Amino acid sequence: MIKKIFLVVPVFLISFLMISDDNQVHSKISHYPVMVTGMTYSLSNFDDGYYKTGIKSSEPRFIDNKDGTVTDNFTGLMWLKDIQFCGKANAWKEAINICSKLHYAGHNDWRLPSKNELSSLQSITYRLSNTNNKFDTLPKNNPFKNIHPPLSEDEAILLWTSNYIKWHFNPSSSYIEGWRSSLYGNRSFDNFSEDRSTFVWPVRTAVLNKFPEDESEHFEIAKALVEGQGKNLLDSKDYKLKKEAYYKLRFTDNHNGTVTDNRTGLMWVKDIGLTYLPWKEALLYCNKLNYAGKKDWRLPNLKELESIIDYYSEGETILPPPFVWHNPKEHSSGFIYTSTPTPLANMWNIYTINFRVGAISQANCNTYGFIWPVRGYTTQK
């Protein structure tokens, strides 16, 4: 059996949580509601376009700094205006080196974005036909340029993130794969061999405390690990205590079969993997669910589901504690449905997240998938 170990860990825990000798936590979780996906069209009752949950950014969201950089007022992140500024596609390790050595627009703290940071830029807009696939998933009226690969207007540009996974086939054989994400067409997020080439789009933190976590430290631990360092940190008792404390701080077990995420304010069903349905039936099931005294459950949209999964898990699933997945080994290739359709209307494909690895993909709406009900935020038709 292939064993997976997620090595890009949330090192922000180390600085974010201050634990004294008696292991008491002296911090708090910043409230950070989930953004809207951008979906405006409803393919079926109770889907993402039906509810349109999440918060919207104020306008203007992006500021062109006129120096080759763009600041996102919503997240406080600064990006290079030219997505292909770093030139040709590179291997994952080289992508890290490029960002580490970059001095641009008076700044030298550029880095490879984390999956969460790249996802914060991605907006899904429904298209009524697939006769023209030339669309991207960046928000409207953004100032970025060169989203398409050289010599192509039809291919997706894929970008490295600072997240990666190390696969162990046996004690003497292992290899690393980086995680990459697409900004074009049917958005995806998947693992990719570290020696294969993908594009590099540097980012830096321009305004502190706007993004929910300090994602810059993911990049620092990624650098240390590719240089053969950092292993002692991950195995340390102190690190494990801080990680455990973070989860206890972020999630409240309500002891009624639900868990509240104190960061986003959303409430989730604690036990997952018990219900397996086609997409439309999953939407209806959640809408009619009467559980823990609540009747306003729904299927989560893509960004909501992304917000809860643990891309740094070392267990059998991507679920953070205290959530429980039932019989994960019996469904090794299973996925969790979102309420968000892909942009192409006549495909009837729905975004999904693989619960073992975390890859974002898509499935035909008639395919059976697992559901994870959520509630919270003002909903509107």
Coordinates of C-alpha atoms in Angstrom, one line a residue, residues 1 56 71 117 138 199 234 250 256 301 324 328 332 346:
M1 CA 0.0 0.0 0.0
K56 CA -17.6 39.8 -1.5
T71 CA -1.9 44.7 -4.4
E117 CA -3.2 32.2 -1.3
L138 CA -9.3 35.3 -12.1
F199 CA 5.1 28.2 -14.2
L234 CA 8.3 18.3 12.2
R250 CA -9.9 26.6 15.9
N256 CA -24.2 17.1 19.4
N301 CA -19.5 25.3 -2.1
V324 CA -14.3 11.7 11.8
P328 CA -11.6 5.7 4.7
S332 CA -9.5 5.0 -1.3
N346 CA -23.4 21.4 -21.1

